[in-house]
Amino acid sequence: MFSIKTLTAALLLAASVSAAPTQTTRDTPDTTVQRTGVTHSIVAGLGGLHFDPDNVVADVGDVLEWHFLPANHSVAQADFDTPCAPKADGTGFFAGFNFVTANGQQAPNVFQAVVADKKPIWYYCPQTKGNHCQMGMVGAVNQNFDDQTHSLSRFRDIAAGTGLSAIPPTVQGGHIIANPNPYGGF
């Protein structure tokens, strides 16, 4: 038979072994991104059918913030090869058409998305009235400047040759917030 002392020692040993740390593995990567405190303001519709700036270099954790000018623009993420359509895998951002503005005014809300990695981000305005994407209203974040086959200029050229823009089915991939600078003078 076991003594109380032996049984207690065995239980303590078993408890210490089961409490030892083990490596955590996930089927999907952790999507928590530490924010840097840097916000890149991008204006939709400044001087016509463009994003300004249309080419941004951002670090992981930076915030991309789109401000909308008249009349009704939006922003949606695309794959490079299909500039006027939402990302094929369904993971891209889309702000929706929540930013109707009167002439001379900024929309009361903005759309923000956080940069999750250093891969290029390609985006477009999905407004079909006036074919905004096909008219050159596209942009890029973190394009590889050494690869001219995947440049913003090439993305814009491909967009010009597409048909009607596709509007994503769901607002996703970012947040709509009150415009922090509604009188910014854009």
PDB file of N, CA and C in Angstrom, residues 67 69 104-110 178-186:
ATOM      1  N   HIS A  67     -10.870  60.027 -46.439  1.00  0.00           N
ATOM      2  CA  HIS A  67     -11.805  61.147 -46.329  1.00  0.00           C
ATOM      3  C   HIS A  67     -12.506  61.269 -47.673  1.00  0.00           C
ATOM      4  N   LEU A  69     -14.883  63.356 -50.462  1.00  0.00           N
ATOM      5  CA  LEU A  69     -15.407  64.612 -50.982  1.00  0.00           C
ATOM      6  C   LEU A  69     -16.554  64.299 -51.939  1.00  0.00           C
ATOM      7  N   GLY A 104     -18.516  71.138 -51.869  1.00  0.00           N
ATOM      8  CA  GLY A 104     -17.769  71.983 -50.952  1.00  0.00           C
ATOM      9  C   GLY A 104     -17.646  71.456 -49.543  1.00  0.00           C
ATOM     10  N   GLN A 105     -18.103  70.227 -49.309  1.00  0.00           N
ATOM     11  CA  GLN A 105     -18.041  69.676 -47.954  1.00  0.00           C
ATOM     12  C   GLN A 105     -17.359  68.316 -47.947  1.00  0.00           C
ATOM     13  N   GLN A 106     -16.793  67.978 -46.806  1.00  0.00           N
ATOM     14  CA  GLN A 106     -16.288  66.634 -46.555  1.00  0.00           C
ATOM     15  C   GLN A 106     -17.396  65.801 -45.946  1.00  0.00           C
ATOM     16  N   ALA A 107     -17.330  64.505 -46.139  1.00  0.00           N
ATOM     17  CA  ALA A 107     -18.286  63.610 -45.486  1.00  0.00           C
ATOM     18  C   ALA A 107     -18.097  63.682 -43.969  1.00  0.00           C
ATOM     19  N   PRO A 108     -19.173  63.514 -43.213  1.00  0.00           N
ATOM     20  CA  PRO A 108     -19.061  63.573 -41.755  1.00  0.00           C
ATOM     21  C   PRO A 108     -18.353  62.356 -41.152  1.00  0.00           C
ATOM     22  N   ASN A 109     -18.184  61.303 -41.940  1.00  0.00           N
ATOM     23  CA  ASN A 109     -17.506  60.096 -41.466  1.00  0.00           C
ATOM     24  C   ASN A 109     -16.327  59.765 -42.367  1.00  0.00           C
ATOM     25  N   VAL A 110     -15.394  58.993 -41.841  1.00  0.00           N
ATOM     26  CA  VAL A 110     -14.248  58.489 -42.593  1.00  0.00           C
ATOM     27  C   VAL A 110     -14.205  56.979 -42.434  1.00  0.00           C
ATOM     28  N   ALA A 178     -16.528  58.889 -36.942  1.00  0.00           N
ATOM     29  CA  ALA A 178     -16.760  60.323 -37.181  1.00  0.00           C
ATOM     30  C   ALA A 178     -15.471  60.948 -37.678  1.00  0.00           C
ATOM     31  N   ASN A 179     -15.600  61.822 -38.640  1.00  0.00           N
ATOM     32  CA  ASN A 179     -14.446  62.493 -39.230  1.00  0.00           C
ATOM     33  C   ASN A 179     -13.707  63.301 -38.144  1.00  0.00           C
ATOM     34  N   PRO A 180     -12.453  62.937 -37.851  1.00  0.00           N
ATOM     35  CA  PRO A 180     -11.726  63.639 -36.802  1.00  0.00           C
ATOM     36  C   PRO A 180     -11.276  65.046 -37.217  1.00  0.00           C
ATOM     37  N   ASN A 181     -11.368  65.353 -38.514  1.00  0.00           N
ATOM     38  CA  ASN A 181     -10.924  66.651 -39.002  1.00  0.00           C
ATOM     39  C   ASN A 181     -11.871  67.121 -40.118  1.00  0.00           C
ATOM     40  N   PRO A 182     -13.141  67.393 -39.778  1.00  0.00           N
ATOM     41  CA  PRO A 182     -14.123  67.710 -40.819  1.00  0.00           C
ATOM     42  C   PRO A 182     -13.872  69.032 -41.545  1.00  0.00           C
ATOM     43  N   TYR A 183     -13.058  69.882 -40.993  1.00  0.00           N
ATOM     44  CA  TYR A 183     -12.774  71.165 -41.628  1.00  0.00           C
ATOM     45  C   TYR A 183     -11.314  71.223 -42.061  1.00  0.00           C
ATOM     46  N   GLY A 184     -10.784  70.096 -42.501  1.00  0.00           N
ATOM     47  CA  GLY A 184      -9.378  69.969 -42.827  1.00  0.00           C
ATOM     48  C   GLY A 184      -8.928  70.741 -44.067  1.00  0.00           C
ATOM     49  N   GLY A 185      -9.845  71.313 -44.801  1.00  0.00           N
ATOM     50  CA  GLY A 185      -9.480  72.128 -45.941  1.00  0.00           C
ATOM     51  C   GLY A 185      -9.027  71.366 -47.158  1.00  0.00           C
ATOM     52  N   PHE A 186      -9.496  70.137 -47.323  1.00  0.00           N
ATOM     53  CA  PHE A 186      -9.103  69.347 -48.498  1.00  0.00           C
ATOM     54  C   PHE A 186      -9.667  69.949 -49.765  1.00  0.00           C
TER      55      PHE A 186
END
